[in-house]
Short mmCIF file of C-alpha atoms in Angstrom, two decimals:
data_model
loop_
_atom_site.label_atom_id
_atom_site.label_comp_id
_atom_site.label_asym_id
_atom_site.label_seq_id
_atom_site.Cartn_x
_atom_site.Cartn_y
_atom_site.Cartn_z
CA UNK A 1 -56.59 -57.24 -116.48
CA UNK A 2 -60.16 -57.81 -115.78
CA UNK A 3 -58.70 -59.02 -112.56
CA UNK A 4 -56.51 -56.30 -111.45
CA UNK A 5 -59.27 -53.79 -112.44
CA UNK A 6 -61.36 -55.73 -109.62
CA UNK A 7 -58.42 -55.39 -107.19
CA UNK A 8 -58.12 -51.83 -107.60
CA UNK A 9 -61.90 -51.10 -107.04
CA UNK A 10 -61.91 -53.45 -104.09
CA UNK A 11 -59.14 -51.56 -102.39
CA UNK A 12 -60.80 -48.11 -102.52
CA UNK A 13 -62.76 -48.83 -99.37
CA UNK A 14 -66.21 -46.96 -98.58
CA UNK A 15 -67.81 -44.14 -100.08
CA UNK A 16 -68.49 -41.34 -98.25
CA UNK A 17 -72.37 -42.11 -98.31
CA UNK A 18 -71.37 -45.61 -97.32
CA UNK A 19 -69.63 -44.45 -94.35
CA UNK A 20 -72.11 -42.32 -92.98
CA UNK A 21 -74.66 -44.96 -93.64
CA UNK A 22 -72.32 -47.62 -91.41
CA UNK A 23 -71.79 -44.61 -88.73
CA UNK A 24 -75.24 -44.14 -88.59
CA UNK A 25 -76.08 -48.05 -87.86
CA UNK A 26 -73.33 -47.95 -85.31
CA UNK A 27 -74.71 -45.00 -83.35
CA UNK A 28 -78.30 -46.82 -83.32
CA UNK A 29 -76.77 -50.26 -82.17
CA UNK A 30 -74.45 -48.41 -79.40
CA UNK A 31 -77.42 -46.08 -78.16
CA UNK A 32 -79.56 -49.32 -77.71
CA UNK A 33 -76.63 -51.30 -75.90
CA UNK A 34 -76.26 -48.27 -73.88
CA UNK A 35 -79.94 -47.89 -73.20
CA UNK A 36 -80.11 -51.46 -72.10
CA UNK A 37 -77.16 -51.32 -69.58
CA UNK A 38 -78.78 -47.96 -68.27
CA UNK A 39 -82.24 -49.67 -67.53
CA UNK A 40 -80.44 -52.54 -66.21
CA UNK A 41 -78.51 -50.34 -63.74
CA UNK A 42 -81.40 -48.35 -62.90
CA UNK A 43 -83.05 -52.09 -62.18
CA UNK A 44 -80.07 -53.18 -60.00
CA UNK A 45 -80.25 -49.84 -57.99
CA UNK A 46 -84.20 -50.15 -57.27
CA UNK A 47 -83.57 -53.90 -56.35
CA UNK A 48 -80.55 -53.09 -53.78
CA UNK A 49 -82.51 -50.20 -52.45
CA UNK A 50 -85.44 -52.27 -52.12
CA UNK A 51 -83.09 -55.35 -50.28
CA UNK A 52 -81.45 -53.01 -47.96
CA UNK A 53 -85.11 -51.65 -46.85
CA UNK A 54 -86.74 -55.23 -46.46
CA UNK A 55 -83.40 -56.25 -44.61
CA UNK A 56 -82.95 -53.86 -42.15
CA UNK A 57 -87.04 -53.97 -41.14
CA UNK A 58 -86.71 -57.87 -41.04
CA UNK A 59 -83.81 -57.41 -38.53
CA UNK A 60 -85.19 -55.37 -36.44
CA UNK A 61 -88.88 -57.01 -36.24
CA UNK A 62 -87.43 -60.34 -35.41
CA UNK A 63 -85.43 -59.14 -32.68
CA UNK A 64 -88.11 -56.71 -30.96
CA UNK A 65 -90.67 -59.39 -31.22
CA UNK A 66 -88.09 -62.38 -30.00
CA UNK A 67 -87.35 -60.29 -26.99
CA UNK A 68 -90.95 -59.44 -26.34
CA UNK A 69 -91.72 -62.68 -25.92
CA UNK A 70 -89.22 -63.62 -23.50
CA UNK A 71 -90.43 -60.80 -21.58
CA UNK A 72 -91.38 -61.94 -17.68
CA UNK A 73 -88.94 -65.04 -18.40
CA UNK A 74 -86.63 -65.55 -15.16
CA UNK A 75 -89.06 -64.17 -12.59
CA UNK A 76 -92.51 -64.68 -11.41
CA UNK A 77 -95.73 -63.94 -13.70
CA UNK A 78 -97.21 -60.57 -14.59
CA UNK A 79 -93.41 -58.50 -14.44
CA UNK A 80 -92.37 -58.78 -17.79
CA UNK A 81 -93.86 -55.52 -19.50
CA UNK A 82 -92.62 -52.28 -17.46
CA UNK A 83 -94.27 -49.61 -19.56
CA UNK A 84 -95.33 -48.75 -22.93
CA UNK A 85 -96.16 -46.32 -25.37
CA UNK A 86 -97.35 -45.97 -29.32
CA UNK A 87 -93.89 -45.63 -30.22
CA UNK A 88 -92.09 -47.34 -27.31
CA UNK A 89 -92.05 -50.16 -25.17
CA UNK A 90 -89.72 -51.38 -21.96
CA UNK A 91 -89.62 -54.90 -20.98
CA UNK A 92 -87.89 -57.01 -18.40
CA UNK A 93 -86.69 -60.60 -18.31
CA UNK A 94 -83.68 -63.01 -18.51
CA UNK A 95 -82.82 -62.21 -22.09
CA UNK A 96 -79.14 -63.70 -21.51
CA UNK A 97 -80.08 -66.87 -20.59
CA UNK A 98 -78.04 -66.87 -17.70
CA UNK A 99 -79.69 -68.60 -14.52
CA UNK A 100 -78.62 -70.95 -12.10
CA UNK A 101 -79.66 -72.97 -8.81
CA UNK A 102 -79.27 -71.62 -5.11
CA UNK A 103 -77.72 -74.40 -2.78
CA UNK A 104 -78.01 -72.43 0.24
CA UNK A 105 -78.05 -68.68 0.93
CA UNK A 106 -76.76 -66.30 3.50
CA UNK A 107 -78.92 -63.67 4.63
CA UNK A 108 -76.50 -61.65 6.84
CA UNK A 109 -73.59 -61.94 4.18
CA UNK A 110 -75.34 -62.17 1.19
CA UNK A 111 -73.58 -64.95 -0.16
CA UNK A 112 -75.24 -67.29 -2.35
CA UNK A 113 -73.79 -70.61 -2.96
CA UNK A 114 -74.72 -71.88 -6.64
CA UNK A 115 -74.34 -74.87 -8.87
CA UNK A 116 -72.95 -72.44 -11.58
CA UNK A 117 -71.03 -69.07 -11.85
CA UNK A 118 -71.18 -69.19 -15.84
CA UNK A 119 -72.44 -65.79 -17.13
CA UNK A 120 -72.53 -63.71 -13.84
CA UNK A 121 -70.70 -60.87 -12.78
CA UNK A 122 -70.61 -58.04 -10.50
CA UNK A 123 -73.23 -55.17 -11.33
CA UNK A 124 -75.90 -57.43 -12.48
CA UNK A 125 -79.32 -57.30 -10.89
CA UNK A 126 -80.82 -61.12 -10.11
CA UNK A 127 -84.11 -62.30 -9.70
CA UNK A 128 -84.25 -64.62 -6.55
CA UNK A 129 -87.29 -67.01 -6.45
CA UNK A 130 -88.05 -69.71 -4.18
CA UNK A 131 -90.43 -72.36 -5.60
CA UNK A 132 -91.19 -73.65 -2.69
CA UNK A 133 -92.64 -70.64 -0.74
CA UNK A 134 -93.27 -68.46 -3.89
CA UNK A 135 -90.82 -65.67 -2.26
CA UNK A 136 -89.44 -63.44 -5.05
CA UNK A 137 -86.93 -60.63 -5.07
CA UNK A 138 -84.44 -58.53 -6.79
CA UNK A 139 -80.90 -57.67 -5.91
CA UNK A 140 -77.56 -56.44 -7.29
CA UNK A 141 -74.69 -58.77 -7.42
CA UNK A 142 -71.52 -57.25 -5.74
CA UNK A 143 -69.11 -60.13 -6.53
CA UNK A 144 -68.54 -63.42 -8.25
CA UNK A 145 -66.17 -66.08 -7.06
CA UNK A 146 -66.06 -68.64 -9.65
CA UNK A 147 -63.74 -71.17 -7.12
CA UNK A 148 -66.13 -71.38 -4.77
CA UNK A 149 -69.40 -71.10 -6.76
CA UNK A 150 -70.49 -68.27 -4.96
CA UNK A 151 -72.29 -64.97 -5.69
CA UNK A 152 -72.74 -62.17 -3.42
CA UNK A 153 -75.88 -59.83 -3.28
CA UNK A 154 -76.13 -56.48 -1.74
CA UNK A 155 -77.96 -56.31 1.33
CA UNK A 156 -80.18 -53.96 -0.08
CA UNK A 157 -83.01 -56.12 -1.99
CA UNK A 158 -86.16 -55.12 -3.91
CA UNK A 159 -89.25 -57.24 -2.92
CA UNK A 160 -90.97 -58.75 -6.04
CA UNK A 161 -93.59 -60.50 -3.80
CA UNK A 162 -94.87 -58.49 -0.57
CA UNK A 163 -92.02 -58.46 2.53
CA UNK A 164 -89.64 -60.76 0.56
CA UNK A 165 -86.30 -61.13 2.05
CA UNK A 166 -83.17 -63.08 1.57
CA UNK A 167 -84.18 -64.89 5.01
CA UNK A 168 -87.01 -65.93 3.29
CA UNK A 169 -84.97 -68.00 0.41
CA UNK A 170 -83.76 -71.73 0.73
CA UNK A 171 -81.73 -73.90 -1.40
CA UNK A 172 -83.21 -74.83 -4.85
CA UNK A 173 -84.19 -70.96 -5.21
CA UNK A 174 -83.98 -69.92 -9.04
CA UNK A 175 -81.41 -67.34 -9.53
CA UNK A 176 -81.64 -65.58 -13.00
CA UNK A 177 -80.14 -62.29 -14.62
CA UNK A 178 -82.71 -59.92 -15.19
CA UNK A 179 -82.47 -56.96 -17.73
CA UNK A 180 -84.64 -53.93 -18.60
CA UNK A 181 -84.61 -53.56 -22.26
CA UNK A 182 -86.65 -50.71 -24.03
CA UNK A 183 -87.25 -50.33 -27.66
CA UNK A 184 -87.88 -46.89 -29.01
CA UNK A 185 -88.20 -44.61 -32.35
CA UNK A 186 -86.46 -41.27 -33.25
CA UNK A 187 -88.66 -38.86 -35.34
CA UNK A 188 -85.52 -39.65 -37.93
CA UNK A 189 -86.73 -43.42 -37.93
CA UNK A 190 -83.69 -44.71 -36.12
CA UNK A 191 -84.67 -47.65 -33.66
CA UNK A 192 -82.69 -47.68 -30.15
CA UNK A 193 -82.50 -50.76 -28.02
CA UNK A 194 -81.77 -49.57 -24.41
CA UNK A 195 -80.01 -52.61 -22.31
CA UNK A 196 -79.81 -51.89 -18.31
CA UNK A 197 -79.72 -54.18 -15.18
CA UNK A 198 -82.93 -54.13 -13.87
CA UNK A 199 -81.88 -52.12 -10.40
CA UNK A 200 -79.75 -50.14 -12.24
CA UNK A 201 -80.79 -48.18 -15.34
CA UNK A 202 -78.26 -45.98 -15.17
CA UNK A 203 -76.13 -48.23 -16.55
CA UNK A 204 -77.47 -48.35 -19.61
CA UNK A 205 -76.04 -49.33 -23.20
CA UNK A 206 -77.73 -47.96 -26.00
CA UNK A 207 -77.47 -49.69 -29.53
CA UNK A 208 -79.02 -48.68 -32.77
CA UNK A 209 -81.08 -51.46 -34.39
CA UNK A 210 -82.07 -50.03 -37.37
CA UNK A 211 -82.04 -46.85 -39.41
CA UNK A 212 -84.43 -44.44 -41.59
CA UNK A 213 -87.64 -46.72 -40.42
CA UNK A 214 -90.23 -44.26 -41.93
CA UNK A 215 -93.62 -44.78 -43.32
CA UNK A 216 -95.15 -43.74 -46.74
CA UNK A 217 -95.65 -40.39 -45.05
CA UNK A 218 -92.01 -39.66 -43.44
CA UNK A 219 -93.49 -40.36 -40.17
CA UNK A 220 -91.57 -42.76 -37.66
CA UNK A 221 -92.74 -46.47 -39.05
CA UNK A 222 -92.50 -48.30 -35.62
CA UNK A 223 -95.95 -48.64 -33.32
CA UNK A 224 -96.99 -50.96 -30.19
CA UNK A 225 -100.92 -51.83 -29.55
CA UNK A 226 -101.61 -53.61 -25.99
CA UNK A 227 -104.20 -55.64 -25.24
CA UNK A 228 -105.32 -57.68 -22.02
CA UNK A 229 -106.10 -61.35 -21.88
CA UNK A 230 -109.80 -60.67 -22.92
CA UNK A 231 -108.56 -59.09 -25.65
CA UNK A 232 -109.91 -55.68 -24.97
CA UNK A 233 -107.16 -52.63 -25.98
CA UNK A 234 -105.25 -50.76 -23.17
CA UNK A 235 -104.76 -47.50 -23.92
CA UNK A 236 -100.95 -46.27 -24.56
CA UNK A 237 -99.20 -44.84 -22.61
CA UNK A 238 -99.15 -47.64 -19.75
CA UNK A 239 -99.52 -46.98 -16.19
CA UNK A 240 -97.98 -49.73 -14.11
CA UNK A 241 -101.04 -51.12 -13.16
CA UNK A 242 -102.16 -51.51 -16.65
CA UNK A 243 -98.41 -52.95 -17.97
CA UNK A 244 -99.40 -55.49 -15.54
CA UNK A 245 -102.39 -56.55 -17.39
CA UNK A 246 -100.88 -56.92 -20.70
CA UNK A 247 -100.93 -59.91 -22.61
CA UNK A 248 -100.45 -59.53 -26.12
CA UNK A 249 -98.59 -57.01 -27.55
CA UNK A 250 -99.25 -55.93 -31.70
CA UNK A 251 -95.80 -55.27 -32.74
CA UNK A 252 -96.35 -52.96 -36.17
CA UNK A 253 -93.35 -52.00 -38.83
CA UNK A 254 -93.93 -49.60 -41.70
CA UNK A 255 -90.96 -48.88 -43.55
CA UNK A 256 -90.17 -47.00 -46.75
CA UNK A 257 -87.31 -47.29 -49.06
CA UNK A 258 -84.40 -45.06 -48.15
CA UNK A 259 -84.13 -43.74 -51.99
CA UNK A 260 -87.09 -43.33 -54.46
CA UNK A 261 -88.08 -45.05 -57.44
CA UNK A 262 -85.81 -43.85 -60.04
CA UNK A 263 -88.51 -45.16 -62.64
CA UNK A 264 -91.31 -43.71 -60.46
CA UNK A 265 -90.06 -41.22 -58.35
CA UNK A 266 -91.87 -42.38 -55.41
CA UNK A 267 -90.97 -44.52 -52.23
CA UNK A 268 -91.45 -48.30 -52.43
CA UNK A 269 -93.44 -49.02 -48.72
CA UNK A 270 -93.07 -52.34 -47.03
CA UNK A 271 -95.04 -53.45 -43.98
CA UNK A 272 -95.10 -56.12 -40.93
CA UNK A 273 -97.31 -56.69 -38.15
CA UNK A 274 -97.82 -59.43 -35.90
CA UNK A 275 -98.96 -60.56 -32.16
CA UNK A 276 -96.58 -61.30 -29.59
CA UNK A 277 -97.63 -62.99 -26.29
CA UNK A 278 -95.02 -62.54 -23.66
CA UNK A 279 -94.03 -65.74 -22.20
CA UNK A 280 -94.55 -64.93 -18.61
CA UNK A 281 -96.87 -62.11 -18.33
#
């Protein structure tokens, strides 16, 4: 009989007070779990926000500094920097690494027999430089014949060295594709890379390199400083003469996160700065 009584009592379940206590305990536990999950989500969102900003900044910074380093490549010294301002820079060079050697040059037809036509196409600007006499000029490629390894350039050329003409070029002249590249930033923090042939800036291609590049105050976060070979600062915007005297460019990138930190309510800020010496400037 006692055993039956115990079984009856155990099957009665929780009392009302016990149920309330159990519910209260479960509520506290669930609240703590939800709080931990919410905090984890906040941390995750913050870190993702930071990672996006850092990757965005690093990709833009690396490309800008790399191409400024290449400014002047493929042509004689002193022509790598075209112009510059506090928030933009225009450079020229063989950024595609497309080059060859002339085996013969016909001044009358503009036909140049070369070692290889790989990478060349009509519409490109090429720098033709004769290492034997120092003659250098820019010309536009009008046609490419891969079978005969011949480039034809326009009769109208632009001298780099004084009085340079096709007739002054001989076998062994270097042929390099020259592009003009401009980096600039808009008020909304969008960095644009504009690429064109050196002699046809109307044939330009714009590509967005990075977005939301804004400093702590919401101003555009990309800037440039220019220096000569003695380390003296050159005021921007650069004149053509001043541009030819640039030996070092400081690239500054200041970026805040796209969204505010959900914990502090403030933007997180990051900065990169480096000095770049153009290869052939």
